[in-house]
Coordinates of C-alpha atoms and ligand atoms in Angstrom, one line a residue:
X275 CA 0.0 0.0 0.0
X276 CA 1.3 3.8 -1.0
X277 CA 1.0 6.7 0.9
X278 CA -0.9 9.2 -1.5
X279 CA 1.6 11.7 -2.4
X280 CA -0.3 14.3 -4.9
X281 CA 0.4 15.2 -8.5
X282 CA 4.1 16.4 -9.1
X283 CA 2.5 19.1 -11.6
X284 CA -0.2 20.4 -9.0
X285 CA 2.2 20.8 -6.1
X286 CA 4.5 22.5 -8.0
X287 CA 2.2 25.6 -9.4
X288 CA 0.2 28.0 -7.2
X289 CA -3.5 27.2 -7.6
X290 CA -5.3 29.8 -9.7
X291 CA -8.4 30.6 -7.9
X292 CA -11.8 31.6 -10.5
X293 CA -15.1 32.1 -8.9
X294 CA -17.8 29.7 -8.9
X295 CA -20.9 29.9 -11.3
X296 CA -23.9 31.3 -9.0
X297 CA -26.5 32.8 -11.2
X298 CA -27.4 32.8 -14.9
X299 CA -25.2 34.7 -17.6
X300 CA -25.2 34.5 -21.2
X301 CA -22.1 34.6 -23.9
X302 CA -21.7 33.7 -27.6
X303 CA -20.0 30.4 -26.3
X304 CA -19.9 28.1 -23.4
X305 CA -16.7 25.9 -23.3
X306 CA -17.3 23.1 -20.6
X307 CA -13.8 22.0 -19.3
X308 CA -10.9 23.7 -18.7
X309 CA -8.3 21.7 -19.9
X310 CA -5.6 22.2 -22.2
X311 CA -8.5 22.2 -24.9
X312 CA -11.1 24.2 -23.1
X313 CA -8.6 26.7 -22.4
X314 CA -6.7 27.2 -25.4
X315 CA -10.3 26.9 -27.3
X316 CA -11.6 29.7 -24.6
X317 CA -8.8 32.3 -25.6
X318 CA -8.9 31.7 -29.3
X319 CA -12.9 32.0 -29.7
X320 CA -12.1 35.5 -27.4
X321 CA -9.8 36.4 -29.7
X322 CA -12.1 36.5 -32.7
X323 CA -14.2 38.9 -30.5
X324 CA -16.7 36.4 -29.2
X325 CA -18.1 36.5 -25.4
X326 CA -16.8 33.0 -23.7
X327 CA -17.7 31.3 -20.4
X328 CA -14.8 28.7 -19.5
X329 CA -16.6 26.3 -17.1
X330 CA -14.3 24.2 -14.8
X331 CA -16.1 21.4 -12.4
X332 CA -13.0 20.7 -10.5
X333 CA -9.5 23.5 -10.8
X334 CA -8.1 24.4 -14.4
X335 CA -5.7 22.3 -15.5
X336 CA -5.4 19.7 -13.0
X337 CA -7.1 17.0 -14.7
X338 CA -5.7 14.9 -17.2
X339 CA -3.5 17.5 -18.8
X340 CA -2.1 18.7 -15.1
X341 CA -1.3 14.8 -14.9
X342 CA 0.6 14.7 -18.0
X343 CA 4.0 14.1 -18.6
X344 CA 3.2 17.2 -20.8
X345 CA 5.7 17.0 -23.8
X346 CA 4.3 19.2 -26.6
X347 CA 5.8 17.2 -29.8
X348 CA 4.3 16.1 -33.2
X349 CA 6.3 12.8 -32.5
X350 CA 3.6 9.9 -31.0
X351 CA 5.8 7.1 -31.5
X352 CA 5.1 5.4 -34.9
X353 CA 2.2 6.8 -35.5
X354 CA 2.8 8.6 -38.9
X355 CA 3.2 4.5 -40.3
X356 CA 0.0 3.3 -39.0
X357 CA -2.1 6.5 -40.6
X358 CA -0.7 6.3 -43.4
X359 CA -1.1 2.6 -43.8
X360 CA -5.4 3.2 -42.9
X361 CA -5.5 6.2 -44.5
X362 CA -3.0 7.0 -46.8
X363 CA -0.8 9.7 -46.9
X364 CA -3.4 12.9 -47.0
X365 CA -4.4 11.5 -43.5
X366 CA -0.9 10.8 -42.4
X367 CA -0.4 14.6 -44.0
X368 CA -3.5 15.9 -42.1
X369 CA -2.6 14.7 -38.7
X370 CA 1.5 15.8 -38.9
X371 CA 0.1 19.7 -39.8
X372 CA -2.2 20.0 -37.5
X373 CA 0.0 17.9 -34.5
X374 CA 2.8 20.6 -35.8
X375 CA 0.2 23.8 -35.7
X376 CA -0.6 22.7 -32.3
X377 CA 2.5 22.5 -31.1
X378 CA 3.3 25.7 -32.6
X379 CA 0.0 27.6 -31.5
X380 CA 1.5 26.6 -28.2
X381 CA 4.8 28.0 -27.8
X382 CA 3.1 31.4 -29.4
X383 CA 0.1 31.9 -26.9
X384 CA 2.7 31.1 -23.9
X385 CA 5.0 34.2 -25.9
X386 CA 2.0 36.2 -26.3
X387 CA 0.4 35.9 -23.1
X388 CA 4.1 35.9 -21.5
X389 CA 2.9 33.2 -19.9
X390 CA 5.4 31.1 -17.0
X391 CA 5.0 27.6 -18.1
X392 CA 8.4 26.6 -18.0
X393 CA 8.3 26.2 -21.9
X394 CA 11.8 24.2 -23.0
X395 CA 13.0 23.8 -26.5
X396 CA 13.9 20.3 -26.7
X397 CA 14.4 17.3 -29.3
X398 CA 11.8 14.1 -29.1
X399 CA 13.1 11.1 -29.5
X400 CA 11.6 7.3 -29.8
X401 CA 13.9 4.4 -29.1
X402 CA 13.9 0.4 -29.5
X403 CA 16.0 -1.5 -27.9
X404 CA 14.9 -4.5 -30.3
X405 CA 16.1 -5.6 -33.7
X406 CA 12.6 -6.4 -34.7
X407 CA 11.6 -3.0 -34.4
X408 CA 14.5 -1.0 -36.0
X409 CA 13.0 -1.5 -39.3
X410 CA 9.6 0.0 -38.1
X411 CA 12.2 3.2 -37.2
X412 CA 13.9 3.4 -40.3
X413 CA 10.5 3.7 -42.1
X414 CA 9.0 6.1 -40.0
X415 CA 11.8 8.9 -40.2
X416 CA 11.5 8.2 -43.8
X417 CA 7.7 9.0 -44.0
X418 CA 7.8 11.9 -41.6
X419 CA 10.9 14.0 -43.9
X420 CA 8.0 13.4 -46.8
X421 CA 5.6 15.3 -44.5
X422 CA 7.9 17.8 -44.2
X423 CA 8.9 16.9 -39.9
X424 CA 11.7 17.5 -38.5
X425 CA 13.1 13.8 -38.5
X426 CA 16.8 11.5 -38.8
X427 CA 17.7 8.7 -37.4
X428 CA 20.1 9.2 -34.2
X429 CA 22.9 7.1 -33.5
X430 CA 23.0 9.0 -29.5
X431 CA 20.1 9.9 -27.8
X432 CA 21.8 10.7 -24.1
X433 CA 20.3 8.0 -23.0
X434 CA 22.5 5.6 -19.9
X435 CA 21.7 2.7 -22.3
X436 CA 22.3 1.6 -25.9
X437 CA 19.3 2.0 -28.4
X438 CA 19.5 -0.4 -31.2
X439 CA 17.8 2.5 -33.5
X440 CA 16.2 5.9 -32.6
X441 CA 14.8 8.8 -34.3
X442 CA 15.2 12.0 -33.4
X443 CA 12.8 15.0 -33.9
X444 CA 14.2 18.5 -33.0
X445 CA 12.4 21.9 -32.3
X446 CA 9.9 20.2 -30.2
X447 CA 8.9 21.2 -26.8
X448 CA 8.1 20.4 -22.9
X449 CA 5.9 22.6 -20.7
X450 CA 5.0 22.8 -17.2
X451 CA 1.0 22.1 -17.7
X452 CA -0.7 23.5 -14.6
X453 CA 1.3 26.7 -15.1
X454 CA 0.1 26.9 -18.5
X455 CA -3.3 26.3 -18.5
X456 CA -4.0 28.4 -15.8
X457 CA -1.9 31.2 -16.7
X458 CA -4.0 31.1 -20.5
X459 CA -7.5 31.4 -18.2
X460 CA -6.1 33.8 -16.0
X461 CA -6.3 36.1 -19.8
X462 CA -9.8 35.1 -20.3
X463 CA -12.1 37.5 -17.5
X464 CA -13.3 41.0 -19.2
X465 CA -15.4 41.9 -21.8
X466 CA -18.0 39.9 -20.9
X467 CA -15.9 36.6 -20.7
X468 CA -15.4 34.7 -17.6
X469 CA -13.8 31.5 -15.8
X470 CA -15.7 29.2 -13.4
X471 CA -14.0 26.7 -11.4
X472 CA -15.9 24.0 -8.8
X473 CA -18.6 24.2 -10.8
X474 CA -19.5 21.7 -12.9
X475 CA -21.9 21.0 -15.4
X476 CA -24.8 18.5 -14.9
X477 CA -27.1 19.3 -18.0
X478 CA -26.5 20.9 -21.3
X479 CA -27.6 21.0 -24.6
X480 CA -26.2 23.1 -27.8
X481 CA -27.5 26.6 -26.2
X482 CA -27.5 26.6 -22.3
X483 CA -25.0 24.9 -19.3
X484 CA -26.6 24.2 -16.1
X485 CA -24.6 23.8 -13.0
X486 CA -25.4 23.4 -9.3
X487 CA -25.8 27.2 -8.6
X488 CA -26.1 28.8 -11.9
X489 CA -26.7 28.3 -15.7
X490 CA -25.3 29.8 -18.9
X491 CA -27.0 30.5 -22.0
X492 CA -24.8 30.6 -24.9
X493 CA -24.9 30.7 -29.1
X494 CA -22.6 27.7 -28.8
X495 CA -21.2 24.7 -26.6
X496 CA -18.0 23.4 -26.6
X497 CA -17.9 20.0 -25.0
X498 CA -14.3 19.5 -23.6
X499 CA -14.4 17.5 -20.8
X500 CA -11.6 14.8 -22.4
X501 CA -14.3 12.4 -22.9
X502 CA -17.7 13.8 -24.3
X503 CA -20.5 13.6 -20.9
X504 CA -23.3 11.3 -20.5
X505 CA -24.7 9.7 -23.7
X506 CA -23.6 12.6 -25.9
X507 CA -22.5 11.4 -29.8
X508 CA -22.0 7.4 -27.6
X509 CA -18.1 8.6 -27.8
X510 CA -18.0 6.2 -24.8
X511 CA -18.3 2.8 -27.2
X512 CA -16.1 4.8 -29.5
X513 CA -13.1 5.2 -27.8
X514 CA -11.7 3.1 -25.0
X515 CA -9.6 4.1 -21.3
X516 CA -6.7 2.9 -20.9
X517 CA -4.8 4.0 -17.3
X518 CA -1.1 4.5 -16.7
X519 CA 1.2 5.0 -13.9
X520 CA 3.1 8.3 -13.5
X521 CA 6.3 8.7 -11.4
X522 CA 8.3 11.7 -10.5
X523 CA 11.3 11.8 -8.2
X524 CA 14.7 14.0 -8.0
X525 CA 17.7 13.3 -10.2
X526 CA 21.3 13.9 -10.1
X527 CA 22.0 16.4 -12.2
X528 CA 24.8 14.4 -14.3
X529 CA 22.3 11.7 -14.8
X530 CA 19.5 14.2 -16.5
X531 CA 19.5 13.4 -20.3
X532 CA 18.8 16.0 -22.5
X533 CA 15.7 15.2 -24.1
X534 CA 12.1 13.7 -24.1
X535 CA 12.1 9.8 -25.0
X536 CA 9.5 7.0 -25.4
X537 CA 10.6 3.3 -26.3
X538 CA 8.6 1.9 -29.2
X539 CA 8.3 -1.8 -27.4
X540 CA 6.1 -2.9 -24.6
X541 CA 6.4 -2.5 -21.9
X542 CA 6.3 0.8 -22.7
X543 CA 8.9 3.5 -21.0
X544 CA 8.4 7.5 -21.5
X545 CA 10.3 10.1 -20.0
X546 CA 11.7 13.7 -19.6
X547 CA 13.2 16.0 -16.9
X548 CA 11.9 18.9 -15.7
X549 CA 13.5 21.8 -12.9
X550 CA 12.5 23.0 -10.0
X551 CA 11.8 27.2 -9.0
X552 CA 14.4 25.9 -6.8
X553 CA 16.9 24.3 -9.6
X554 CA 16.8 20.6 -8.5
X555 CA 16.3 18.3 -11.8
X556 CA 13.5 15.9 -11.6
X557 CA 12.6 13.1 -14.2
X558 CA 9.2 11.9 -15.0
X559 CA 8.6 8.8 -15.6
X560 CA 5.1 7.4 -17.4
X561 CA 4.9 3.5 -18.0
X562 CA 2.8 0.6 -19.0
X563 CA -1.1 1.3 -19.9
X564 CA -3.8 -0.7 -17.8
X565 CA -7.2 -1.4 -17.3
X566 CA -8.8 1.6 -15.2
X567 CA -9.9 -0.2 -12.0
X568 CA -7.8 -3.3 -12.0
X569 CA -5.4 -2.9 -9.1
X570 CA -3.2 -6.3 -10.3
X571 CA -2.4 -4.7 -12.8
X572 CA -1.4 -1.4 -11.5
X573 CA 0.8 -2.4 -9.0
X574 CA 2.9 -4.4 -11.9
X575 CA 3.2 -1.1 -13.8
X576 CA 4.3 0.5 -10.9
X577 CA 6.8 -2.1 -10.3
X578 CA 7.7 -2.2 -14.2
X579 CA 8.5 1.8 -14.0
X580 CA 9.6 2.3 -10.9
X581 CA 12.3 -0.4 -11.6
X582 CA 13.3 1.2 -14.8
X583 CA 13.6 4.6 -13.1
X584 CA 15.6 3.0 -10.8
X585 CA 18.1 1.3 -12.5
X586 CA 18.7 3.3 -15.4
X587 CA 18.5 6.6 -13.7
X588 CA 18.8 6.2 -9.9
X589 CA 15.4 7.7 -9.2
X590 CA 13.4 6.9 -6.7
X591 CA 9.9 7.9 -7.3
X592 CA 8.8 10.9 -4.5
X593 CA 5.3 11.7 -6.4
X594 CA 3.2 8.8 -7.8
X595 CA -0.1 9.3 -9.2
X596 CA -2.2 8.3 -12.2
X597 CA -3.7 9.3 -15.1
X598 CA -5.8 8.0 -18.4
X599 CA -6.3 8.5 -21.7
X600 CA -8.9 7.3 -24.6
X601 CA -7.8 5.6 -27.9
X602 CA -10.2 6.1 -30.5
X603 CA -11.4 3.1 -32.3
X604 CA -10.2 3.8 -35.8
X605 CA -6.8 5.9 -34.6
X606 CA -7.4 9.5 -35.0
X607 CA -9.1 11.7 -32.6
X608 CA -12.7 12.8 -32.9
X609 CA -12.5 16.7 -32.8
X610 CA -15.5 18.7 -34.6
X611 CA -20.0 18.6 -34.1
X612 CA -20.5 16.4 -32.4
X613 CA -22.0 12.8 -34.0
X614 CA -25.9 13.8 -33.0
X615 CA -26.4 16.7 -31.2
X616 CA -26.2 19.6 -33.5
X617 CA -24.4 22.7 -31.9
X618 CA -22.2 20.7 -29.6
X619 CA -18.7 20.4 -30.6
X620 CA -16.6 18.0 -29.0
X621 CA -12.6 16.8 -28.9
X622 CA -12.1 13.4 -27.7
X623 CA -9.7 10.1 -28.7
X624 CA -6.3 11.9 -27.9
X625 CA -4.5 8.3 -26.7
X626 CA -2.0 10.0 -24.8
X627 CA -0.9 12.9 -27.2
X628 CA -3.8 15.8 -26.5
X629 CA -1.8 18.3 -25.9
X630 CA -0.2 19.2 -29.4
X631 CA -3.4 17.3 -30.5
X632 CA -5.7 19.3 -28.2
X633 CA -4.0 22.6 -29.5
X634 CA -4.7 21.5 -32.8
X635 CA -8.2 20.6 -31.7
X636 CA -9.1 24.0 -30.0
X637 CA -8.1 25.5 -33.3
X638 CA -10.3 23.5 -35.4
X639 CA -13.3 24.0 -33.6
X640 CA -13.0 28.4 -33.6
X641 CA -12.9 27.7 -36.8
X642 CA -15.5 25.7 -37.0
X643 CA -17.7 27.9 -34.7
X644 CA -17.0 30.8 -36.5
X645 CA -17.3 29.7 -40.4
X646 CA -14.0 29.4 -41.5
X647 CA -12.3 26.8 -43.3
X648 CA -10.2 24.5 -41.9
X649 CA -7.8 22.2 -43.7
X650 CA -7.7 19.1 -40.9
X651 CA -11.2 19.1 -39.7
X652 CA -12.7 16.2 -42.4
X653 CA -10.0 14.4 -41.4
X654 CA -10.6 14.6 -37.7
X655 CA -14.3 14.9 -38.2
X656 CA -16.6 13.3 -35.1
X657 CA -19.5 12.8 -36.7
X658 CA -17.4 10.0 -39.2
X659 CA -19.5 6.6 -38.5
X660 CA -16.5 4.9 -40.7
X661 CA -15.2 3.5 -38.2
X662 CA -14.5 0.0 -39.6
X663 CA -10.7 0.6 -39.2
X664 CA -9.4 -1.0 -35.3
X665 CA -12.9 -2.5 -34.8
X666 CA -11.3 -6.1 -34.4
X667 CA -9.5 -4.4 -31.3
X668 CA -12.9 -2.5 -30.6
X669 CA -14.9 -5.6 -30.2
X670 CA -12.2 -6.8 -28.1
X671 CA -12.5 -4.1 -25.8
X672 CA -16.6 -4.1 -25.8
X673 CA -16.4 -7.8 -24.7
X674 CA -14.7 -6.8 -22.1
X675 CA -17.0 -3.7 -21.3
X676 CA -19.9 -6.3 -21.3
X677 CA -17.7 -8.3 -18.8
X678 CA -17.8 -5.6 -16.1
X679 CA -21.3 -5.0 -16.5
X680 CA -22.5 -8.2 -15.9
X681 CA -20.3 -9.0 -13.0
X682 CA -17.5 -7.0 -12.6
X683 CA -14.1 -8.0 -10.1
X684 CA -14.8 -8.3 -6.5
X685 CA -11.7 -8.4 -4.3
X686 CA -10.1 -11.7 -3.9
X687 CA -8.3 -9.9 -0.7
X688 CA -9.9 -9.1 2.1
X689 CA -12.8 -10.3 1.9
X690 CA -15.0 -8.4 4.4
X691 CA -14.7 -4.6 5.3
X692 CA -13.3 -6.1 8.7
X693 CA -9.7 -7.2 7.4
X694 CA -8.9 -3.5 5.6
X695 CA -6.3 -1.6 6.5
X696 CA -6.0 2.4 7.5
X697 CA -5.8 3.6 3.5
X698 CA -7.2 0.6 2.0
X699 CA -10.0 -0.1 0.0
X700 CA -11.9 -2.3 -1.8
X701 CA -15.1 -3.7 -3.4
X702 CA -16.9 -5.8 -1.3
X703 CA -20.3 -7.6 -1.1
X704 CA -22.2 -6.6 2.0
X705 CA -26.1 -7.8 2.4
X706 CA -26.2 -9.1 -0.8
X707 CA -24.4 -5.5 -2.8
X708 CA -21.7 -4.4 -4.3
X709 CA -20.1 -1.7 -1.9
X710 CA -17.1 0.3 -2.5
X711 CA -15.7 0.3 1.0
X712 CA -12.3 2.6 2.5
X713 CA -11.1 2.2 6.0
X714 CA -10.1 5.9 6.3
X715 CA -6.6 7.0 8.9
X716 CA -8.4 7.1 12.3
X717 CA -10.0 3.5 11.0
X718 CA -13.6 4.5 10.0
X719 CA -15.1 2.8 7.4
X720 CA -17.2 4.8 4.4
X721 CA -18.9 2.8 1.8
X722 CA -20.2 3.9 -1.9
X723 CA -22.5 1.6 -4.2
X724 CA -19.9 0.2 -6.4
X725 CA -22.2 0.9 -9.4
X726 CA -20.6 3.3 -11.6
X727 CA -23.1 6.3 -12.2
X728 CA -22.5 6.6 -15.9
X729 CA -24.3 3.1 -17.2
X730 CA -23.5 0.9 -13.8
X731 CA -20.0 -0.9 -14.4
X732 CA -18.6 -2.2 -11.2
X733 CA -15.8 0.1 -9.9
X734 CA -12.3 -1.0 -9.1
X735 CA -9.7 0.6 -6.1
X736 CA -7.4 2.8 -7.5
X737 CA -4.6 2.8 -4.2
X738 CA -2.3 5.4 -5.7
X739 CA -4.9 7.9 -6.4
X740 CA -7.5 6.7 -3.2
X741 CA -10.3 7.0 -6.0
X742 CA -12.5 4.7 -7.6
X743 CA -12.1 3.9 -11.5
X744 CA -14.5 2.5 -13.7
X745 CA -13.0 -0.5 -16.6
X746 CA -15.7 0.2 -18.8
X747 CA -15.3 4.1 -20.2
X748 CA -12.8 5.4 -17.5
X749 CA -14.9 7.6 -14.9
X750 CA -13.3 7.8 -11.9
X751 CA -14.6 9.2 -8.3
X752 CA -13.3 10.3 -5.3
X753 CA -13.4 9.0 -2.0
X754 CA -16.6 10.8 -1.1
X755 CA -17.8 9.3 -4.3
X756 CA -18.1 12.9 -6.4
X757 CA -17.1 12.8 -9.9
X758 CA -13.4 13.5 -11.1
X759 CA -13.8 12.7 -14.4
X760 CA -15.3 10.6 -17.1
X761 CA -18.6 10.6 -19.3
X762 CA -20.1 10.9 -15.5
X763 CA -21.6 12.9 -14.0
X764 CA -23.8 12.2 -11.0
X765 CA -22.1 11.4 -8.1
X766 CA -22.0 7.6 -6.4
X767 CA -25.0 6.4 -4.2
X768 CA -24.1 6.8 -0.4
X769 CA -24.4 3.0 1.5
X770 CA -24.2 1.6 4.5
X771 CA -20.9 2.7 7.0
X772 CA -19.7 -0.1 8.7
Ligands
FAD272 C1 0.1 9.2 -18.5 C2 -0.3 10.2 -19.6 C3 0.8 11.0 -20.1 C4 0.5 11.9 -21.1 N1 1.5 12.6 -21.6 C5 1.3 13.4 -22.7 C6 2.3 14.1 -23.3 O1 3.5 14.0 -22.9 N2 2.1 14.7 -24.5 C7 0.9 14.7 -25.0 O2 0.7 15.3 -26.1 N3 -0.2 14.1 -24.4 C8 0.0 13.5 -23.3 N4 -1.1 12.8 -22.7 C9 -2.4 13.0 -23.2 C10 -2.9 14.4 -22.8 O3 -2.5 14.7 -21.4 C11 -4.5 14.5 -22.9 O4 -4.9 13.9 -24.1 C12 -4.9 15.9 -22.8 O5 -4.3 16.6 -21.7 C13 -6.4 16.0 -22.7 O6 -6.8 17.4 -22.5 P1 -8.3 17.7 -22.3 O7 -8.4 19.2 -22.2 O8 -9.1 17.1 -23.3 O9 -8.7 17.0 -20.9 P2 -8.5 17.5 -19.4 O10 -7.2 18.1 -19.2 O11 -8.9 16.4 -18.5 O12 -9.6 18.6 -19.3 C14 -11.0 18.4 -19.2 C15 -11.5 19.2 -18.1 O13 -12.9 19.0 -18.1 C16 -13.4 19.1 -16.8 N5 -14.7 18.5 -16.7 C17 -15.0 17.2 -16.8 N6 -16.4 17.0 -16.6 C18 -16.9 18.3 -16.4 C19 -18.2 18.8 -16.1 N7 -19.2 18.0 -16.0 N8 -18.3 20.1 -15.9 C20 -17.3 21.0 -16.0 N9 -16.0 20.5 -16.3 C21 -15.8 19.2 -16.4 C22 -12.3 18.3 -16.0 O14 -12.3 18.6 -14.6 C23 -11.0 18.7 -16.7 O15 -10.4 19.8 -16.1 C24 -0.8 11.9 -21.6 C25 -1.8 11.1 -21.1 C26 -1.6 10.3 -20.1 C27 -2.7 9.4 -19.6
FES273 S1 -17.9 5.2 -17.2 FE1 -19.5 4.2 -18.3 S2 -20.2 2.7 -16.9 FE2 -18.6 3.7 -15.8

């Protein structure tokens, strides 16, 4: 069992502080989220003159982009290869200009806004350490120079260990993501624009937000909450979670290589260092992806990274935390109108690059909203139902979806709410339900209904984070069983306290 230790990204910023909603307003356009995507879509609709509301249910930025390892780079791994086998080389071309616009729309609202994100030049670089997959390198530095990235193969990457092949992409980027998100929405209040935080949204449609203690009326919605809420467009059976641990610990400085790295194989290792106000180096370290809600599995990524931090680095991890992403069925994200509610627009499907994605995805929908062309957007468009492409994988996933509903994981260990420790949890039957249980410090016991309040998938124990994750389309809840993310959001049904 861990000690909770916080989010390396959240301790390390000062917490912006934006009002809560109370009342009704109106504005051209609501954004609902403020992520990386709600934020930077926020300051670019302003900027054509529009009235925005940015509407946070939780803090700006300290989601899934504050929990990032926050590299801003138009290099995912091998991904140019795979779009251009499924959709031939105007998709492949499509995704590298907007991935590149995003990452440069970036760097130029931190300069414009002056904005202290830590923003570091830096070169990307993905490495194998196998034979198999040096060919698989070879042809994707081949493919990315014909869409015009910044790509050669490197024979050092800084690395403490030998790569059998690597390429490496300069003139990319790595930010601080708290900082930068909430130094963008600190631009956004005046002229009738605004920033909400703890106040989330519980109904919407294309014209009006409602929250708790107030409600918006707007000529537009933008939906982005990471994954679209409640039923909206079904992006939930379109896209699936997938969790992964995140480590962050202090490094010696002579040990700190110079730029961001991701190993092609499994099990999959992705780092990049980052300094302190203070000047100490850190590393952070992201590993294996796993089931939301399966704690096996979790603890064997955290062994997996924590090891390799370890022994190539000599980092031992001081923050551990974790964090989840969605991969879309067919491989591209789904940024645009939404698939069936007119009027909504929505960004979703990022697996584990929104933020030069999300850029590019906040500037496709201004454009959208306001009538302009945009070269990427059929491409990325969210209402596609050609979605043939990945199903095999899809179905996969579904079955296992249908799994959880029907009976979920019950803890093997303990058994009854009795035999857990201070800090632990888990799901239990008690009287015949399914009961998220926590046996809190001081040894009091507080139980949830293990149902998950999106469509009722049994929850898992998360014991890094102390929440509870859902398997089926990633919402996760916190111990007092509100919503911290996910297509949720109603909170979990009090029980019984033991
Ligand atoms: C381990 C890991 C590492 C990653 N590292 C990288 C990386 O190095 N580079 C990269 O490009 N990508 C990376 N990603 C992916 C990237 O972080 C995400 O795709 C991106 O940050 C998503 O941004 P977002 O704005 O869509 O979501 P978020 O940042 O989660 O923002 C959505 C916001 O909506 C809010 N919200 C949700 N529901 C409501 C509601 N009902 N009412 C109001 N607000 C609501 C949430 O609180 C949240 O603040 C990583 C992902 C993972 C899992
Ligand atoms: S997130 Fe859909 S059932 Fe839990």
């Amino acid at each position: 069992m861990y000690p909770p230790t916080g989010v390396y990204w959240i301790e390390t910023a000062s917490p912006a502080a934006f009002p809560r909603l109370a009342g009704d307003i109106s504005v051209d356009v609501a954004v609902i989220g403020g992520g990386l995507v709600g934020a930077i879509a926020a300051r670019l609709i302003k900027d054509q003159g529009l009235r925005v509301a940015l509407v946070e249910a939780r803090s700006v930025g300290q989601e899934v982009t504050g929990k990032s390892t926050a590299k801003i780079t138009s290099q995912h791994n091998l991904v140019y290869t795979r779009l251009r086998n499924r959709f031939g080389m105007d998709g492949a071309r499509s995704y590298a200009e907007a991935n590149e616009a995003g990452l440069r729309k970036i760097l130029a609202l931190a300069a414009d806004h002056q904005l202290a994100a830590d923003i570091e030049i830096k070169a990307a670089y993905t490495y194998t350490l196998l034979e198999e997959h040096v060919g698989s390198i070879e042809e994707e530095v081949q493919l990315a120079r014909e869409l015009g990235l910044p790509a050669t193969l490197a024979m050092e990457t800084g690395l403490p260990f030998a790569a059998r092949a690597a390429m490496r992409w300069i003139d990319q980027a790595q930010f601080h993501p708290v900082k930068f998100v909430a130094g963008l929405a600190a631009t956004l209040p005046g002229e009738g624009s605004h920033v909400f935080e703890q106040s989330r949204v519980l109904d919407w449609d294309s014209s009006r937000v409602v929250t708790a203690k107030g409600a918006i009326k707007a000529g537009h919605v933008v939906m982005a909450t990471q994954l679209p809420l409640g039923q909206t467009g079904a992006y939930y059976a379109r896209n699936y979670p997938h969790m992964h641990p995140v480590i962050a610990g202090q490094a010696d400085p002579g040990r700190v290589p110079e730029g961001m790295y991701i190993s092609v194989e499994q099990p999959r290792h992705s780092l990049r260092s980052h300094r302190t106000a203070d000047g100490r180096p850190f590393l952070i370290f992201t590993g294996p992806s796993y089931k939301p809600g399966h704690a096996d599995e979790a603890r064997k990524a955290f062994a997996e990274i924590e090891g390799f931090a370890r022994d190539h680095f000599g980092v031992q991890a001081s923050y551990r935390w974790t964090n989840e992403d969605y991969t879309p069925m067919d491989g591209r994200p789904f940024i645009g109108w939404s698939s069936r509610q007119d009027g909504l627009l929505v960004a979703t499907g990022f697996d584990a690059w929104g933020i030069s994605n999300g850029a590019a995805a906040a500037m496709i929908i201004c454009d959208l909203l306001t009538g302009r062309e945009n070269p990427w957007a059929d491409f990325f468009d969210a209402r596609r139902l050609d979605v043939a492409h990945g199903a095999k994988q899809f179905v996969k996933g579904n079955a296992a979806v249908a799994a959880e509903l029907v009976g979920g994981h019950l803890a093997s260990t303990p058994r009854d709410a009795e035999a857990l420790s201070p800090g632990e949890g888990a799901v239990l039957k008690i009287n015949g339900e399914k009961m998220a249980v926590f046996r809190d410090e001081t040894g009091q016991l507080h139980s949830l209904a293990a149902a998950c309040s999106h469509l009722g998938c049994l929850l898992g124990w998360n014991e890094f984070d102390r929440t509870w994750d859902c398997p089926c389309h990633g919402s996760r809840f916190g111990l007092d069983g509100e919503v911290i993310h996910g297509p949720a959001t109603e909170p979990l049904k009090t029980g019984v306290t033991g």
